[in-house]
């Protein structure tokens, strides 16, 4: 047997003999979340780029190889769409409180494992370390006949948390919900974050003993007093960082949690070798990856599935959404959505790229340009005031100031194709569908309505091949 209590409980379950050692994890997520005043279920509100529930699921996944059980309510469909087969679902038909919610998991989990870890789905800041500390203490508690182990924390802003009532000798006696507290109990600074580990047999046996509260709910927190009445030890470990223990009940809490996560994410990237000039104005979602020695200037927002290579300089004031950027790129004052930049690309100031824009290596896209659903080949220069939509542009093409692909005829989006080394003169209108051959040129202000053969020059409105010069 392993002496290390952590090992015993944290180890992922593989062979069936190990199974009993890994805890079952139950996440309570069936609440109505009325305090959010939202049409969207609370646990699906986004936080640093991921829905709230994701944080609980990930925590569960790092604690146990078993699928967590999620108790769902009216939000079942939306939640299942989000989490899919990464959890087992049980339904709580009526919102009768957290104790009643956990009861719904009993039929599927009773007799399954030795330990059951329960937490609420609205706690995105809890770290793996804190949970491991809880499990370690639980192992110790079990060895001394205890049945319930929990985390607590101290804070001078108790905002709705249950209070931990202890005896004069310091033994935990009960959790009292804020609404039910006496004036003296309201002054208790030790609070219940809602992270519990139970001896499984005891838990499933004792859940029925919870009685309905004056509010008409069955409080999971009552299990503490029930255990104490039975003479079973309840151990509590005071967590050192109260910030982790925050539960999200309102949109104010959501913004507070977002600020904490943002600071954590920024720190993580700085420690990994990314320079962040002003962390206070840098917003990186949890889903983003950034290469070493990349510099982020103030006002950068990196959202969704973004991947940024090494040695880039991003910002100031730039938003990237679902965008991949190669190495050594420069992007300033720009918005890039669903875009791919290869290495050594320059974008901005003031550019908008979207809908599968793809700029190959060495492209220079300067001021006030827009690129949509288009490929710009290696070395293309597009310096000023252009719109390129639904186009494929070969390598080393010069797109002069004010060039526009007229890709929409009122009914359909039409394609523009430009061959390698073509030169598109200033203010050219390329009326799509149209193809400009390799090495072809268009004169300034031309309106191109027909294909241009390779190597030819067209001029005028509508553009025509330049007549042979007379001697
Ligand atoms: C709960 C605790 C409180 C603790 C606080 C920590 C109880 C009775 N109270 O209060 O001691 O300090 O969390 O944040 O447990 N849920 C269900 N079904 C229900 C009711 C709730 O699944 O019928 C779920 C919710 O979706 C939520 C979690 O349980 O994820 C907690 O519910 P919530 O209403 O937020 O409890 P609090 O009032 O915050
Ligand atoms: Ca809560």
Short mmCIF file of C-alpha atoms and ligand atoms in Angstrom, two decimals:
data_model
loop_
_atom_site.label_atom_id
_atom_site.label_comp_id
_atom_site.label_asym_id
_atom_site.label_seq_id
_atom_site.Cartn_x
_atom_site.Cartn_y
_atom_site.Cartn_z
CA UNK A 1 0.00 0.00 0.00
CA UNK A 2 1.02 3.51 -0.56
CA UNK A 3 1.78 5.59 2.51
CA UNK A 4 1.22 8.88 0.80
CA UNK A 5 -2.42 9.80 1.39
CA UNK A 6 -2.42 12.03 -1.70
CA UNK A 7 -1.44 9.18 -3.93
CA UNK A 8 -4.24 7.00 -2.75
CA UNK A 9 -7.02 9.43 -3.51
CA UNK A 10 -5.68 11.47 -6.39
CA UNK A 11 -4.47 8.63 -8.52
CA UNK A 12 -6.55 8.16 -11.66
CA UNK A 13 -8.58 4.98 -11.61
CA UNK A 14 -7.48 2.39 -14.11
CA UNK A 15 -7.71 -1.23 -13.04
CA UNK A 16 -10.87 -2.17 -11.18
CA UNK A 17 -8.94 -2.76 -7.95
CA UNK A 18 -7.89 0.92 -7.99
CA UNK A 19 -11.40 2.07 -8.60
CA UNK A 20 -12.43 2.18 -5.02
CA UNK A 21 -9.56 4.55 -4.25
CA UNK A 22 -10.40 7.32 -6.70
CA UNK A 23 -13.15 9.60 -5.42
CA UNK A 24 -16.42 10.02 -7.21
CA UNK A 25 -16.92 13.68 -7.98
CA UNK A 26 -20.32 15.33 -8.01
CA UNK A 27 -20.78 18.85 -9.34
CA UNK A 28 -24.02 20.59 -8.41
CA UNK A 29 -25.27 22.71 -11.28
CA UNK A 30 -29.05 22.56 -11.22
CA UNK A 31 -29.70 25.88 -9.51
CA UNK A 32 -31.94 28.50 -11.09
CA UNK A 33 -29.32 31.23 -10.76
CA UNK A 34 -31.96 33.90 -10.38
CA UNK A 35 -29.41 36.34 -8.99
CA UNK A 36 -27.75 36.54 -12.41
CA UNK A 37 -30.97 37.92 -13.93
CA UNK A 38 -30.18 36.20 -17.18
CA UNK A 39 -31.80 34.09 -19.86
CA UNK A 40 -28.56 32.11 -19.99
CA UNK A 41 -27.88 29.53 -17.27
CA UNK A 42 -25.32 30.88 -14.81
CA UNK A 43 -22.81 28.13 -15.39
CA UNK A 44 -22.76 28.85 -19.12
CA UNK A 45 -21.81 32.50 -18.71
CA UNK A 46 -18.36 33.03 -20.20
CA UNK A 47 -15.40 33.67 -17.99
CA UNK A 48 -12.02 34.37 -19.59
CA UNK A 49 -13.20 32.61 -22.72
CA UNK A 50 -14.68 29.48 -21.22
CA UNK A 51 -18.13 28.85 -19.78
CA UNK A 52 -18.14 28.82 -15.98
CA UNK A 53 -18.92 25.08 -15.80
CA UNK A 54 -15.71 24.29 -17.74
CA UNK A 55 -13.61 25.23 -14.74
CA UNK A 56 -15.35 22.70 -12.51
CA UNK A 57 -15.16 20.00 -15.14
CA UNK A 58 -11.46 20.60 -15.68
CA UNK A 59 -10.80 20.53 -11.98
CA UNK A 60 -12.66 17.23 -11.75
CA UNK A 61 -10.71 15.86 -14.69
CA UNK A 62 -7.40 16.68 -13.07
CA UNK A 63 -8.48 15.01 -9.81
CA UNK A 64 -9.92 11.74 -11.03
CA UNK A 65 -9.97 9.70 -14.19
CA UNK A 66 -13.60 8.89 -13.52
CA UNK A 67 -16.23 10.93 -15.26
CA UNK A 68 -17.70 13.49 -12.88
CA UNK A 69 -21.43 13.39 -12.20
CA UNK A 70 -23.12 16.71 -12.92
CA UNK A 71 -26.51 17.43 -11.38
CA UNK A 72 -28.51 19.41 -13.93
CA UNK A 73 -31.91 21.08 -13.86
CA UNK A 74 -33.82 23.13 -16.37
CA UNK A 75 -30.47 24.01 -17.97
CA UNK A 76 -29.84 20.33 -18.81
CA UNK A 77 -29.91 20.58 -22.56
CA UNK A 78 -27.62 23.61 -22.83
CA UNK A 79 -25.23 22.15 -20.31
CA UNK A 80 -25.03 18.78 -22.02
CA UNK A 81 -24.43 20.51 -25.33
CA UNK A 82 -21.46 22.23 -23.73
CA UNK A 83 -19.90 19.37 -21.77
CA UNK A 84 -20.95 16.41 -23.90
CA UNK A 85 -19.61 13.04 -22.83
CA UNK A 86 -17.09 14.46 -20.40
CA UNK A 87 -19.61 13.96 -17.60
CA UNK A 88 -22.46 11.76 -16.47
CA UNK A 89 -25.69 13.66 -15.92
CA UNK A 90 -28.37 13.25 -13.32
CA UNK A 91 -31.48 15.37 -13.24
CA UNK A 92 -32.93 17.31 -10.36
CA UNK A 93 -36.56 17.81 -11.34
CA UNK A 94 -37.39 20.38 -8.63
CA UNK A 95 -35.06 22.98 -7.15
CA UNK A 96 -35.22 21.76 -3.58
CA UNK A 97 -31.72 22.76 -2.51
CA UNK A 98 -28.15 21.49 -2.59
CA UNK A 99 -28.84 18.48 -0.33
CA UNK A 100 -31.68 17.38 -2.57
CA UNK A 101 -29.45 17.95 -5.61
CA UNK A 102 -26.81 15.57 -4.29
CA UNK A 103 -29.47 12.99 -3.45
CA UNK A 104 -30.19 12.69 -7.17
CA UNK A 105 -26.72 11.19 -7.66
CA UNK A 106 -27.24 8.47 -5.08
CA UNK A 107 -28.85 5.81 -7.31
CA UNK A 108 -25.95 5.85 -9.73
CA UNK A 109 -23.08 6.28 -7.24
CA UNK A 110 -24.05 4.32 -4.14
CA UNK A 111 -21.66 1.41 -3.61
CA UNK A 112 -19.28 2.81 -6.18
CA UNK A 113 -16.32 4.26 -4.31
CA UNK A 114 -15.07 5.04 -0.81
CA UNK A 115 -14.96 8.80 -1.14
CA UNK A 116 -17.28 11.33 -2.71
CA UNK A 117 -16.05 14.80 -3.47
CA UNK A 118 -18.77 17.40 -3.92
CA UNK A 119 -18.53 20.96 -5.12
CA UNK A 120 -20.69 23.62 -6.68
CA UNK A 121 -20.46 24.56 -10.33
CA UNK A 122 -20.08 28.26 -9.62
CA UNK A 123 -16.53 28.19 -8.20
CA UNK A 124 -14.13 28.78 -11.06
CA UNK A 125 -11.11 29.92 -9.06
CA UNK A 126 -10.42 26.85 -6.94
CA UNK A 127 -6.99 25.41 -7.65
CA UNK A 128 -5.91 21.79 -7.90
CA UNK A 129 -3.58 22.34 -4.93
CA UNK A 130 -6.46 23.28 -2.65
CA UNK A 131 -8.45 20.23 -3.68
CA UNK A 132 -5.45 18.01 -3.10
CA UNK A 133 -5.05 19.49 0.36
CA UNK A 134 -8.71 18.64 1.02
CA UNK A 135 -8.26 15.06 -0.18
CA UNK A 136 -5.12 14.60 1.89
CA UNK A 137 -6.90 15.80 5.01
CA UNK A 138 -9.82 13.53 4.23
CA UNK A 139 -7.53 10.54 4.07
CA UNK A 140 -6.26 11.46 7.52
CA UNK A 141 -9.80 12.06 8.78
CA UNK A 142 -10.99 8.65 7.54
CA UNK A 143 -8.14 6.96 9.33
CA UNK A 144 -9.49 8.45 12.57
CA UNK A 145 -13.12 7.54 12.01
CA UNK A 146 -14.17 10.82 10.43
CA UNK A 147 -16.79 10.98 7.71
CA UNK A 148 -16.77 14.52 6.41
CA UNK A 149 -13.87 16.81 5.50
CA UNK A 150 -14.25 20.28 4.14
CA UNK A 151 -12.42 23.45 3.30
CA UNK A 152 -13.23 26.75 4.97
CA UNK A 153 -11.82 30.24 4.60
CA UNK A 154 -11.86 33.55 6.34
CA UNK A 155 -13.00 36.80 4.85
CA UNK A 156 -14.36 40.07 6.14
CA UNK A 157 -16.86 40.28 3.27
CA UNK A 158 -19.10 37.28 3.95
CA UNK A 159 -21.63 38.10 1.17
CA UNK A 160 -24.04 35.23 1.53
CA UNK A 161 -21.68 32.48 2.57
CA UNK A 162 -22.68 29.96 5.23
CA UNK A 163 -20.95 30.50 8.59
CA UNK A 164 -18.80 27.83 10.23
CA UNK A 165 -19.85 27.31 13.84
CA UNK A 166 -17.19 25.82 16.09
CA UNK A 167 -17.20 24.73 19.71
CA UNK A 168 -15.12 26.50 22.33
CA UNK A 169 -12.55 23.76 21.80
CA UNK A 170 -12.46 24.55 18.08
CA UNK A 171 -14.44 21.54 16.82
CA UNK A 172 -16.63 22.19 13.79
CA UNK A 173 -20.27 21.86 14.89
CA UNK A 174 -22.38 23.16 12.04
CA UNK A 175 -22.73 25.33 8.98
CA UNK A 176 -25.44 27.95 9.32
CA UNK A 177 -26.76 29.60 6.17
CA UNK A 178 -26.55 33.37 6.26
CA UNK A 179 -30.33 33.74 6.14
CA UNK A 180 -30.68 31.58 9.26
CA UNK A 181 -27.86 33.15 11.29
CA UNK A 182 -28.36 34.79 14.68
CA UNK A 183 -26.82 38.28 14.95
CA UNK A 184 -23.81 36.71 16.75
CA UNK A 185 -23.40 34.05 14.06
CA UNK A 186 -23.42 36.71 11.38
CA UNK A 187 -20.19 38.01 12.90
CA UNK A 188 -18.35 34.71 12.33
CA UNK A 189 -15.53 35.28 9.86
CA UNK A 190 -14.97 31.63 8.97
CA UNK A 191 -17.05 30.79 5.91
CA UNK A 192 -18.16 27.79 3.88
CA UNK A 193 -16.84 27.79 0.31
CA UNK A 194 -18.73 24.59 -0.56
CA UNK A 195 -16.02 21.97 -1.07
CA UNK A 196 -16.70 18.71 0.72
CA UNK A 197 -15.29 15.22 0.82
CA UNK A 198 -17.41 12.46 2.35
CA UNK A 199 -17.02 8.89 3.34
CA UNK A 200 -19.25 7.41 0.64
CA UNK A 201 -21.19 4.88 2.71
CA UNK A 202 -21.89 7.41 5.41
CA UNK A 203 -22.95 10.05 2.89
CA UNK A 204 -25.47 7.92 1.02
CA UNK A 205 -26.84 6.65 4.31
CA UNK A 206 -27.16 10.08 5.90
CA UNK A 207 -28.50 12.27 3.10
CA UNK A 208 -32.09 11.30 3.99
CA UNK A 209 -31.67 12.82 7.43
CA UNK A 210 -31.53 16.35 6.11
CA UNK A 211 -34.79 18.07 6.97
CA UNK A 212 -36.43 20.81 5.03
CA UNK A 213 -35.39 24.36 5.93
CA UNK A 214 -37.77 27.25 6.61
CA UNK A 215 -37.01 28.30 3.00
CA UNK A 216 -38.34 24.96 1.77
CA UNK A 217 -34.89 23.67 0.76
CA UNK A 218 -32.77 20.71 1.80
CA UNK A 219 -29.38 22.14 2.68
CA UNK A 220 -26.35 19.99 1.99
CA UNK A 221 -24.61 22.01 4.67
CA UNK A 222 -26.82 20.36 7.32
CA UNK A 223 -24.72 17.20 6.97
CA UNK A 224 -22.13 18.78 9.21
CA UNK A 225 -24.45 18.98 12.21
CA UNK A 226 -25.82 15.52 11.36
CA UNK A 227 -22.33 14.01 11.49
CA UNK A 228 -21.55 15.79 14.75
CA UNK A 229 -24.80 14.49 16.31
CA UNK A 230 -23.73 10.97 15.35
CA UNK A 231 -20.41 11.52 17.06
CA UNK A 232 -18.50 11.37 13.75
CA UNK A 233 -15.59 13.71 13.28
CA UNK A 234 -15.84 16.60 10.85
CA UNK A 235 -12.50 18.11 9.89
CA UNK A 236 -12.07 21.46 8.24
CA UNK A 237 -8.98 22.85 6.59
CA UNK A 238 -8.75 26.60 6.41
CA UNK A 239 -7.69 27.57 2.90
CA UNK A 240 -4.97 30.18 2.76
CA UNK A 241 -6.24 32.10 -0.28
CA UNK A 242 -9.82 33.38 0.16
CA UNK A 243 -9.90 34.53 -3.45
CA UNK A 244 -10.04 30.93 -4.65
CA UNK A 245 -13.15 30.30 -2.66
CA UNK A 246 -15.31 32.87 -4.40
CA UNK A 247 -18.67 31.56 -5.64
CA UNK A 248 -20.32 33.32 -8.55
CA UNK A 249 -23.87 34.36 -7.73
CA UNK A 250 -24.18 37.69 -9.55
CA UNK A 251 -22.66 39.46 -12.52
CA UNK A 252 -20.63 41.55 -10.10
CA UNK A 253 -19.01 38.34 -8.82
CA UNK A 254 -18.48 37.27 -12.43
CA UNK A 255 -16.47 40.42 -13.16
CA UNK A 256 -14.46 39.98 -9.96
CA UNK A 257 -13.60 36.40 -10.91
CA UNK A 258 -12.70 37.50 -14.41
CA UNK A 259 -10.18 39.98 -13.00
CA UNK A 260 -8.58 37.26 -10.89
CA UNK A 261 -8.38 34.83 -13.79
CA UNK A 262 -7.03 37.53 -16.09
CA UNK A 263 -4.21 38.28 -13.68
CA UNK A 264 -3.43 34.56 -13.35
CA UNK A 265 -3.35 34.06 -17.12
CA UNK A 266 -1.15 37.11 -17.68
CA UNK A 267 1.26 35.93 -15.01
CA UNK A 268 1.39 32.47 -16.56
CA UNK A 269 2.42 33.91 -19.95
CA UNK A 270 4.96 36.29 -18.47
CA UNK A 271 6.52 33.38 -16.63
CA UNK A 272 6.56 31.47 -19.91
CA UNK A 273 8.57 34.20 -21.64
CA UNK A 274 6.00 36.63 -23.06
CA UNK A 275 6.46 40.34 -22.37
CA UNK A 276 3.27 42.08 -21.29
CA UNK A 277 3.87 45.80 -21.06
CA UNK A 278 0.66 46.60 -19.21
CA UNK A 279 -1.08 43.57 -17.67
CA UNK A 280 -3.94 45.79 -16.48
CA UNK A 281 -5.07 46.40 -20.07
CA UNK A 282 -4.16 43.02 -21.55
CA UNK A 283 -6.99 40.51 -21.91
CA UNK A 284 -5.96 36.97 -22.75
CA UNK A 285 -8.52 34.21 -22.68
CA UNK A 286 -7.70 30.87 -21.16
CA UNK A 287 -7.81 29.26 -24.61
CA UNK A 288 -4.88 31.21 -26.12
CA UNK A 289 -1.29 30.14 -26.79
CA UNK A 290 1.64 32.55 -27.16
CA UNK A 291 5.24 31.96 -28.22
CA UNK A 292 8.34 33.09 -26.38
CA UNK A 293 9.72 36.61 -26.70
CA UNK A 294 6.48 37.89 -28.12
CA UNK A 295 5.67 41.39 -26.91
CA UNK A 296 2.12 42.43 -26.07
CA UNK A 297 1.52 46.17 -25.95
CA UNK A 298 -1.33 47.82 -24.03
CA UNK A 299 -4.90 47.25 -25.15
CA UNK A 300 -4.47 43.75 -26.55
CA UNK A 301 -7.41 41.33 -26.49
CA UNK A 302 -6.71 37.72 -27.41
CA UNK A 303 -9.89 35.68 -27.61
CA UNK A 304 -10.95 32.17 -28.49
CA UNK A 305 -8.60 29.79 -30.24
CA UNK A 306 -5.65 32.11 -30.84
CA UNK A 307 -2.14 30.86 -31.40
CA UNK A 308 0.68 33.37 -31.63
CA UNK A 309 4.23 32.45 -32.59
CA UNK A 310 7.53 33.64 -31.15
CA UNK A 311 9.05 37.11 -31.50
CA UNK A 312 5.82 38.85 -32.51
CA UNK A 313 4.87 42.38 -31.56
CA UNK A 314 1.12 42.69 -31.01
CA UNK A 315 -0.68 45.97 -30.26
CA UNK A 316 -1.25 48.50 -29.06
CA UNK A 317 -5.04 48.29 -29.23
CA UNK A 318 -5.45 45.07 -31.14
CA UNK A 319 -8.10 42.35 -30.94
CA UNK A 320 -7.42 38.84 -32.17
CA UNK A 321 -10.21 36.27 -32.27
CA UNK A 322 -9.68 32.65 -33.34
CA UNK A 323 -6.54 33.73 -35.14
CA UNK A 324 -3.22 32.03 -35.79
CA UNK A 325 -0.08 34.07 -36.21
CA UNK A 326 3.35 32.78 -37.20
CA UNK A 327 6.70 33.98 -35.91
CA UNK A 328 8.03 37.55 -36.00
CA UNK A 329 4.81 39.26 -37.08
CA UNK A 330 3.80 42.82 -36.25
CA UNK A 331 0.17 43.71 -35.77
CA UNK A 332 -0.89 47.15 -34.55
CA UNK A 333 -4.28 48.83 -34.04
CA UNK A 334 -6.04 45.99 -35.81
CA UNK A 335 -8.92 43.53 -35.54
CA UNK A 336 -8.25 40.01 -36.81
CA UNK A 337 -10.99 37.38 -36.71
CA UNK A 338 -10.65 33.83 -37.98
CA UNK A 339 -7.42 34.80 -39.69
CA UNK A 340 -4.11 33.12 -40.45
CA UNK A 341 -0.83 35.04 -40.73
CA UNK A 342 2.30 33.16 -41.68
CA UNK A 343 5.75 34.33 -40.54
CA UNK A 344 7.06 37.91 -40.88
CA UNK A 345 3.72 39.49 -41.73
CA UNK A 346 2.99 43.15 -40.96
CA UNK A 347 -0.54 44.36 -40.37
CA UNK A 348 -1.86 47.82 -39.54
CA UNK A 349 -2.21 50.34 -38.20
CA UNK A 350 -5.99 50.18 -38.62
CA UNK A 351 -6.69 46.96 -40.45
CA UNK A 352 -9.54 44.46 -40.32
CA UNK A 353 -9.05 40.87 -41.36
CA UNK A 354 -11.82 38.32 -41.09
CA UNK A 355 -13.55 35.20 -42.29
CA UNK A 356 -10.56 33.04 -43.27
CA UNK A 357 -8.20 35.79 -44.34
CA UNK A 358 -4.82 34.15 -44.98
CA UNK A 359 -1.67 36.22 -45.41
CA UNK A 360 1.39 34.24 -46.49
CA UNK A 361 4.93 34.89 -45.30
CA UNK A 362 6.28 38.40 -45.67
CA UNK A 363 2.98 40.08 -46.59
CA UNK A 364 2.81 43.77 -45.79
CA UNK A 365 -0.70 45.02 -45.18
CA UNK A 366 -0.60 48.65 -44.14
CA UNK A 367 -3.13 51.29 -43.14
CA UNK A 368 -6.90 51.12 -43.39
CA UNK A 369 -7.19 47.81 -45.23
CA UNK A 370 -9.74 45.04 -45.04
CA UNK A 371 -9.22 41.46 -46.12
CA UNK A 372 -12.05 38.93 -46.07
CA UNK A 373 -12.00 35.28 -47.12
CA UNK A 374 -8.91 35.80 -49.25
CA UNK A 375 -5.39 34.48 -49.70
CA UNK A 376 -2.52 36.92 -50.19
CA UNK A 377 0.58 35.11 -51.46
CA UNK A 378 4.12 35.54 -50.13
CA UNK A 379 5.48 39.07 -50.28
CA UNK A 380 2.24 40.79 -51.38
CA UNK A 381 2.23 44.52 -50.63
CA UNK A 382 -1.08 46.11 -49.83
CA UNK A 383 -0.16 49.38 -48.23
CA UNK A 384 -3.13 51.70 -48.09
CA UNK A 385 -6.94 51.90 -48.12
CA UNK A 386 -7.86 48.63 -49.85
CA UNK A 387 -10.64 46.07 -49.67
CA UNK A 388 -9.86 42.55 -50.75
CA UNK A 389 -12.72 40.04 -50.52
CA UNK A 390 -13.10 36.53 -51.95
CA UNK A 391 -9.77 36.81 -53.74
CA UNK A 392 -6.71 34.69 -54.35
CA UNK A 393 -3.61 36.78 -54.91
CA UNK A 394 -0.32 35.28 -56.08
CA UNK A 395 3.12 36.11 -54.77
CA UNK A 396 4.83 39.51 -54.83
CA UNK A 397 1.72 41.27 -56.15
CA UNK A 398 1.53 45.02 -55.56
CA UNK A 399 -1.91 46.18 -54.50
CA UNK A 400 -1.69 49.98 -54.66
CA UNK A 401 -3.63 52.52 -52.66
CA UNK A 402 -7.41 52.35 -52.84
CA UNK A 403 -7.76 49.07 -54.74
CA UNK A 404 -11.12 47.39 -54.30
CA UNK A 405 -12.39 43.97 -55.25
CA UNK A 406 -16.03 44.60 -56.18
CA UNK A 407 -16.98 41.09 -55.07
CA UNK A 408 -20.70 41.52 -54.51
CA UNK A 409 -23.10 42.14 -57.38
CA UNK A 410 -26.15 42.46 -55.17
CA UNK A 411 -26.97 38.78 -55.34
CA UNK A 412 -23.77 36.81 -55.21
CA UNK A 413 -20.21 36.99 -53.91
CA UNK A 414 -17.81 36.63 -56.83
CA UNK A 415 -14.14 35.70 -56.90
CA UNK A 416 -11.09 37.66 -57.97
CA UNK A 417 -7.87 35.92 -58.97
CA UNK A 418 -4.60 37.78 -59.41
CA UNK A 419 -1.49 36.07 -60.79
CA UNK A 420 2.06 36.34 -59.41
CA UNK A 421 3.91 39.64 -59.76
CA UNK A 422 0.88 41.55 -61.05
CA UNK A 423 0.72 45.27 -60.36
CA UNK A 424 -2.71 46.65 -59.50
CA UNK A 425 -2.65 50.44 -59.93
CA UNK A 426 -4.05 52.92 -57.43
CA UNK A 427 -7.81 53.12 -57.20
CA UNK A 428 -8.41 50.12 -59.46
CA UNK A 429 -11.87 48.56 -59.19
CA UNK A 430 -11.70 44.83 -59.90
CA UNK A 431 -15.26 43.89 -60.80
CA UNK A 432 -15.55 40.20 -59.92
CA UNK A 433 -15.62 37.56 -61.19
CA UNK A 434 -12.37 38.55 -62.81
CA UNK A 435 -8.87 37.18 -63.32
CA UNK A 436 -5.72 39.26 -63.65
CA UNK A 437 -2.93 37.28 -65.29
CA UNK A 438 0.57 36.90 -63.88
CA UNK A 439 2.68 40.00 -64.39
CA UNK A 440 -0.32 42.00 -65.71
CA UNK A 441 -0.83 45.65 -64.75
CA UNK A 442 -3.82 47.92 -64.33
CA UNK A 443 -3.62 51.71 -64.68
CA UNK A 444 -4.58 54.10 -61.93
CA UNK A 445 -8.35 54.51 -61.67
CA UNK A 446 -9.18 51.68 -64.05
CA UNK A 447 -12.42 49.75 -63.69
CA UNK A 448 -11.64 46.19 -64.70
CA UNK A 449 -14.69 44.30 -65.96
CA UNK A 450 -12.95 41.63 -68.10
CA UNK A 451 -10.10 39.22 -67.48
CA UNK A 452 -6.62 40.62 -68.18
CA UNK A 453 -4.17 38.28 -69.94
CA UNK A 454 -0.76 37.69 -68.35
CA UNK A 455 1.79 40.45 -68.88
CA UNK A 456 -0.73 42.94 -70.33
CA UNK A 457 -1.60 46.46 -69.20
CA UNK A 458 -5.22 47.66 -69.07
CA UNK A 459 -6.39 51.23 -68.57
CA UNK A 460 -9.55 53.32 -68.25
CA UNK A 461 -13.22 52.94 -67.51
CA UNK A 462 -14.14 50.27 -68.36
CA UNK A 463 -10.54 49.08 -68.64
CA UNK A 464 -9.20 48.11 -72.08
CA UNK A 465 -5.85 46.83 -73.29
CA UNK A 466 -3.54 49.78 -73.93
CA UNK A 467 -3.45 50.43 -77.70
CA UNK A 468 0.00 50.01 -79.33
CA UNK A 469 1.91 53.34 -79.18
CA UNK A 470 2.21 55.29 -82.42
CA UNK A 471 5.66 56.53 -83.42
C1 LIG B 1 -24.07 27.61 -0.98
C2 LIG B 1 -23.98 27.03 0.44
C3 LIG B 1 -23.32 28.04 1.34
C4 LIG B 1 -21.96 28.38 0.79
C5 LIG B 1 -22.04 28.86 -0.65
C6 LIG B 1 -20.68 28.96 -1.23
C7 LIG B 1 -25.88 25.52 0.73
C8 LIG B 1 -27.21 25.34 1.36
N1 LIG B 1 -25.31 26.70 0.91
O1 LIG B 1 -24.93 28.74 -0.94
O2 LIG B 1 -23.19 27.51 2.66
O3 LIG B 1 -21.34 29.34 1.61
O4 LIG B 1 -22.79 27.94 -1.44
O5 LIG B 1 -20.68 29.56 -2.49
O6 LIG B 1 -25.37 24.59 0.13
N2 LIG B 1 -27.89 23.83 -6.81
C9 LIG B 1 -28.53 22.72 -7.32
N3 LIG B 1 -29.82 22.48 -6.95
C10 LIG B 1 -30.48 23.27 -6.06
C11 LIG B 1 -29.82 24.39 -5.55
C12 LIG B 1 -28.51 24.65 -5.93
O7 LIG B 1 -27.96 21.97 -8.11
O8 LIG B 1 -31.65 22.97 -5.79
C13 LIG B 1 -26.50 24.11 -7.23
C14 LIG B 1 -26.36 25.45 -7.95
O9 LIG B 1 -26.45 25.29 -9.36
C15 LIG B 1 -24.95 25.91 -7.54
C16 LIG B 1 -24.73 25.21 -6.22
O10 LIG B 1 -25.68 24.19 -6.10
O11 LIG B 1 -23.96 25.50 -8.46
C17 LIG B 1 -24.85 26.17 -5.04
O12 LIG B 1 -26.09 26.79 -5.09
P1 LIG B 1 -26.27 28.32 -4.73
O13 LIG B 1 -27.71 28.66 -4.84
O14 LIG B 1 -25.31 29.16 -5.48
O15 LIG B 1 -25.88 28.28 -3.17
P2 LIG B 1 -25.43 29.50 -2.28
O16 LIG B 1 -26.63 30.27 -1.89
O17 LIG B 1 -24.32 30.22 -2.91
CA1 LIG B 2 -23.24 30.05 -4.94
#
